Amino acid sequence: MQESIARYRMHTEDAQTKNIPSDEQNIEQLKHETAAMMKKIELLEASKRKLLGENLGTCNIEELQQLERQLEHSVSNIRTKKMQVYKRQMDHLKEKGNALAAENASLTEKCKFEPERGADGDRANIQFAEISEVYDHVETDLFIGLPEARIRCLMFKN
């Protein structure tokens, strides 16, 4: 029985060590993945440069035509998106304009008043006359300078 248990433990330990990759294997795998990622990055950067119009001297006609198609497709997508944004803005501004027009109509209705005949109407006219008299005496001349100079100017005017 003891021998069976010992053999079982030995086989399970061997299986575990075979299934678990060693540190060296992990390092090699990570180096391989890193190299693959670096190649992808270099290809993407080269593609980006070509799309920006750089390093086109090495391209043949087919590559240039493919770049042109990609750029035309991208520009088309950008224009479509721009038109969608403009349409949303126009719709929003139309709604805002309609709301302002409705508010304007409402305020116009509130502010509309016909002069009433009678005691209240006369009182309103009297108050308006008093207010206009107050504003008739307001001096509206613009003067820049010291107050003393202003007094002298007023003396010469009179």
JSON list of N, CA, C and O in Angstrom, two decimals, residues 38-59 64 67 70-71:
[
{"chain": "A", "resi": 38, "resn": "MET", "atom": "N", "xyz": [5.93, 44.60, -31.14]},
{"chain": "A", "resi": 38, "resn": "MET", "atom": "CA", "xyz": [6.77, 45.66, -31.70]},
{"chain": "A", "resi": 38, "resn": "MET", "atom": "C", "xyz": [6.62, 45.72, -33.22]},
{"chain": "A", "resi": 38, "resn": "MET", "atom": "O", "xyz": [6.56, 46.80, -33.80]},
{"chain": "A", "resi": 39, "resn": "LYS", "atom": "N", "xyz": [6.52, 44.56, -33.86]},
{"chain": "A", "resi": 39, "resn": "LYS", "atom": "CA", "xyz": [6.32, 44.54, -35.31]},
{"chain": "A", "resi": 39, "resn": "LYS", "atom": "C", "xyz": [4.98, 45.16, -35.68]},
{"chain": "A", "resi": 39, "resn": "LYS", "atom": "O", "xyz": [4.87, 45.93, -36.63]},
{"chain": "A", "resi": 40, "resn": "LYS", "atom": "N", "xyz": [3.94, 44.83, -34.90]},
{"chain": "A", "resi": 40, "resn": "LYS", "atom": "CA", "xyz": [2.61, 45.41, -35.15]},
{"chain": "A", "resi": 40, "resn": "LYS", "atom": "C", "xyz": [2.65, 46.93, -34.98]},
{"chain": "A", "resi": 40, "resn": "LYS", "atom": "O", "xyz": [2.08, 47.67, -35.79]},
{"chain": "A", "resi": 41, "resn": "ILE", "atom": "N", "xyz": [3.35, 47.40, -33.96]},
{"chain": "A", "resi": 41, "resn": "ILE", "atom": "CA", "xyz": [3.45, 48.84, -33.72]},
{"chain": "A", "resi": 41, "resn": "ILE", "atom": "C", "xyz": [4.18, 49.52, -34.87]},
{"chain": "A", "resi": 41, "resn": "ILE", "atom": "O", "xyz": [3.75, 50.58, -35.35]},
{"chain": "A", "resi": 42, "resn": "GLU", "atom": "N", "xyz": [5.26, 48.93, -35.34]},
{"chain": "A", "resi": 42, "resn": "GLU", "atom": "CA", "xyz": [6.00, 49.51, -36.46]},
{"chain": "A", "resi": 42, "resn": "GLU", "atom": "C", "xyz": [5.14, 49.57, -37.72]},
{"chain": "A", "resi": 42, "resn": "GLU", "atom": "O", "xyz": [5.16, 50.58, -38.44]},
{"chain": "A", "resi": 43, "resn": "LEU", "atom": "N", "xyz": [4.37, 48.51, -37.98]},
{"chain": "A", "resi": 43, "resn": "LEU", "atom": "CA", "xyz": [3.49, 48.51, -39.15]},
{"chain": "A", "resi": 43, "resn": "LEU", "atom": "C", "xyz": [2.41, 49.58, -39.02]},
{"chain": "A", "resi": 43, "resn": "LEU", "atom": "O", "xyz": [2.10, 50.28, -40.00]},
{"chain": "A", "resi": 44, "resn": "LEU", "atom": "N", "xyz": [1.85, 49.72, -37.84]},
{"chain": "A", "resi": 44, "resn": "LEU", "atom": "CA", "xyz": [0.82, 50.74, -37.63]},
{"chain": "A", "resi": 44, "resn": "LEU", "atom": "C", "xyz": [1.40, 52.15, -37.78]},
{"chain": "A", "resi": 44, "resn": "LEU", "atom": "O", "xyz": [0.76, 53.03, -38.36]},
{"chain": "A", "resi": 45, "resn": "GLU", "atom": "N", "xyz": [2.60, 52.37, -37.27]},
{"chain": "A", "resi": 45, "resn": "GLU", "atom": "CA", "xyz": [3.24, 53.68, -37.42]},
{"chain": "A", "resi": 45, "resn": "GLU", "atom": "C", "xyz": [3.54, 53.98, -38.88]},
{"chain": "A", "resi": 45, "resn": "GLU", "atom": "O", "xyz": [3.36, 55.11, -39.34]},
{"chain": "A", "resi": 46, "resn": "ALA", "atom": "N", "xyz": [3.99, 52.98, -39.62]},
{"chain": "A", "resi": 46, "resn": "ALA", "atom": "CA", "xyz": [4.27, 53.17, -41.05]},
{"chain": "A", "resi": 46, "resn": "ALA", "atom": "C", "xyz": [2.98, 53.49, -41.80]},
{"chain": "A", "resi": 46, "resn": "ALA", "atom": "O", "xyz": [2.95, 54.38, -42.66]},
{"chain": "A", "resi": 47, "resn": "SER", "atom": "N", "xyz": [1.92, 52.79, -41.46]},
{"chain": "A", "resi": 47, "resn": "SER", "atom": "CA", "xyz": [0.62, 53.04, -42.08]},
{"chain": "A", "resi": 47, "resn": "SER", "atom": "C", "xyz": [0.15, 54.46, -41.75]},
{"chain": "A", "resi": 47, "resn": "SER", "atom": "O", "xyz": [-0.37, 55.17, -42.62]},
{"chain": "A", "resi": 48, "resn": "LYS", "atom": "N", "xyz": [0.32, 54.86, -40.51]},
{"chain": "A", "resi": 48, "resn": "LYS", "atom": "CA", "xyz": [-0.07, 56.21, -40.10]},
{"chain": "A", "resi": 48, "resn": "LYS", "atom": "C", "xyz": [0.71, 57.26, -40.88]},
{"chain": "A", "resi": 48, "resn": "LYS", "atom": "O", "xyz": [0.13, 58.25, -41.35]},
{"chain": "A", "resi": 49, "resn": "ARG", "atom": "N", "xyz": [2.01, 57.06, -41.01]},
{"chain": "A", "resi": 49, "resn": "ARG", "atom": "CA", "xyz": [2.83, 58.02, -41.76]},
{"chain": "A", "resi": 49, "resn": "ARG", "atom": "C", "xyz": [2.37, 58.12, -43.21]},
{"chain": "A", "resi": 49, "resn": "ARG", "atom": "O", "xyz": [2.31, 59.19, -43.78]},
{"chain": "A", "resi": 50, "resn": "LYS", "atom": "N", "xyz": [2.03, 56.98, -43.79]},
{"chain": "A", "resi": 50, "resn": "LYS", "atom": "CA", "xyz": [1.57, 57.00, -45.19]},
{"chain": "A", "resi": 50, "resn": "LYS", "atom": "C", "xyz": [0.24, 57.73, -45.30]},
{"chain": "A", "resi": 50, "resn": "LYS", "atom": "O", "xyz": [0.01, 58.49, -46.24]},
{"chain": "A", "resi": 51, "resn": "LEU", "atom": "N", "xyz": [-0.66, 57.51, -44.34]},
{"chain": "A", "resi": 51, "resn": "LEU", "atom": "CA", "xyz": [-1.94, 58.22, -44.36]},
{"chain": "A", "resi": 51, "resn": "LEU", "atom": "C", "xyz": [-1.76, 59.72, -44.18]},
{"chain": "A", "resi": 51, "resn": "LEU", "atom": "O", "xyz": [-2.56, 60.51, -44.68]},
{"chain": "A", "resi": 52, "resn": "LEU", "atom": "N", "xyz": [-0.70, 60.10, -43.49]},
{"chain": "A", "resi": 52, "resn": "LEU", "atom": "CA", "xyz": [-0.40, 61.52, -43.32]},
{"chain": "A", "resi": 52, "resn": "LEU", "atom": "C", "xyz": [0.38, 62.10, -44.49]},
{"chain": "A", "resi": 52, "resn": "LEU", "atom": "O", "xyz": [0.69, 63.28, -44.52]},
{"chain": "A", "resi": 53, "resn": "GLY", "atom": "N", "xyz": [0.72, 61.25, -45.47]},
{"chain": "A", "resi": 53, "resn": "GLY", "atom": "CA", "xyz": [1.41, 61.71, -46.66]},
{"chain": "A", "resi": 53, "resn": "GLY", "atom": "C", "xyz": [2.92, 61.69, -46.55]},
{"chain": "A", "resi": 53, "resn": "GLY", "atom": "O", "xyz": [3.61, 62.29, -47.37]},
{"chain": "A", "resi": 54, "resn": "GLU", "atom": "N", "xyz": [3.45, 61.00, -45.55]},
{"chain": "A", "resi": 54, "resn": "GLU", "atom": "CA", "xyz": [4.89, 60.92, -45.37]},
{"chain": "A", "resi": 54, "resn": "GLU", "atom": "C", "xyz": [5.40, 59.58, -45.89]},
{"chain": "A", "resi": 54, "resn": "GLU", "atom": "O", "xyz": [4.67, 58.59, -45.90]},
{"chain": "A", "resi": 55, "resn": "ASN", "atom": "N", "xyz": [6.64, 59.55, -46.32]},
{"chain": "A", "resi": 55, "resn": "ASN", "atom": "CA", "xyz": [7.29, 58.31, -46.79]},
{"chain": "A", "resi": 55, "resn": "ASN", "atom": "C", "xyz": [6.51, 57.61, -47.91]},
{"chain": "A", "resi": 55, "resn": "ASN", "atom": "O", "xyz": [6.37, 56.39, -47.91]},
{"chain": "A", "resi": 56, "resn": "LEU", "atom": "N", "xyz": [6.02, 58.37, -48.86]},
{"chain": "A", "resi": 56, "resn": "LEU", "atom": "CA", "xyz": [5.28, 57.78, -49.97]},
{"chain": "A", "resi": 56, "resn": "LEU", "atom": "C", "xyz": [6.19, 57.39, -51.13]},
{"chain": "A", "resi": 56, "resn": "LEU", "atom": "O", "xyz": [5.72, 56.78, -52.09]},
{"chain": "A", "resi": 57, "resn": "GLY", "atom": "N", "xyz": [7.44, 57.72, -51.05]},
{"chain": "A", "resi": 57, "resn": "GLY", "atom": "CA", "xyz": [8.37, 57.43, -52.14]},
{"chain": "A", "resi": 57, "resn": "GLY", "atom": "C", "xyz": [8.54, 55.94, -52.39]},
{"chain": "A", "resi": 57, "resn": "GLY", "atom": "O", "xyz": [8.83, 55.52, -53.50]},
{"chain": "A", "resi": 58, "resn": "THR", "atom": "N", "xyz": [8.35, 55.13, -51.38]},
{"chain": "A", "resi": 58, "resn": "THR", "atom": "CA", "xyz": [8.53, 53.68, -51.53]},
{"chain": "A", "resi": 58, "resn": "THR", "atom": "C", "xyz": [7.25, 52.98, -51.98]},
{"chain": "A", "resi": 58, "resn": "THR", "atom": "O", "xyz": [7.28, 51.78, -52.23]},
{"chain": "A", "resi": 59, "resn": "CYS", "atom": "N", "xyz": [6.15, 53.70, -52.10]},
{"chain": "A", "resi": 59, "resn": "CYS", "atom": "CA", "xyz": [4.87, 53.09, -52.47]},
{"chain": "A", "resi": 59, "resn": "CYS", "atom": "C", "xyz": [4.75, 52.93, -53.97]},
{"chain": "A", "resi": 59, "resn": "CYS", "atom": "O", "xyz": [5.18, 53.78, -54.74]},
{"chain": "A", "resi": 64, "resn": "LEU", "atom": "N", "xyz": [-0.69, 53.37, -53.49]},
{"chain": "A", "resi": 64, "resn": "LEU", "atom": "CA", "xyz": [-1.17, 54.75, -53.50]},
{"chain": "A", "resi": 64, "resn": "LEU", "atom": "C", "xyz": [-2.67, 54.81, -53.77]},
{"chain": "A", "resi": 64, "resn": "LEU", "atom": "O", "xyz": [-3.39, 55.60, -53.14]},
{"chain": "A", "resi": 67, "resn": "LEU", "atom": "N", "xyz": [-4.40, 53.76, -50.61]},
{"chain": "A", "resi": 67, "resn": "LEU", "atom": "CA", "xyz": [-4.38, 54.87, -49.66]},
{"chain": "A", "resi": 67, "resn": "LEU", "atom": "C", "xyz": [-5.43, 55.92, -50.02]},
{"chain": "A", "resi": 67, "resn": "LEU", "atom": "O", "xyz": [-6.14, 56.44, -49.15]},
{"chain": "A", "resi": 70, "resn": "GLN", "atom": "N", "xyz": [-8.84, 54.68, -49.05]},
{"chain": "A", "resi": 70, "resn": "GLN", "atom": "CA", "xyz": [-9.01, 54.76, -47.59]},
{"chain": "A", "resi": 70, "resn": "GLN", "atom": "C", "xyz": [-9.29, 56.20, -47.16]},
{"chain": "A", "resi": 70, "resn": "GLN", "atom": "O", "xyz": [-10.19, 56.45, -46.35]},
{"chain": "A", "resi": 71, "resn": "LEU", "atom": "N", "xyz": [-8.53, 57.13, -47.72]},
{"chain": "A", "resi": 71, "resn": "LEU", "atom": "CA", "xyz": [-8.72, 58.53, -47.35]},
{"chain": "A", "resi": 71, "resn": "LEU", "atom": "C", "xyz": [-10.08, 59.05, -47.81]},
{"chain": "A", "resi": 71, "resn": "LEU", "atom": "O", "xyz": [-10.75, 59.79, -47.07]}
]
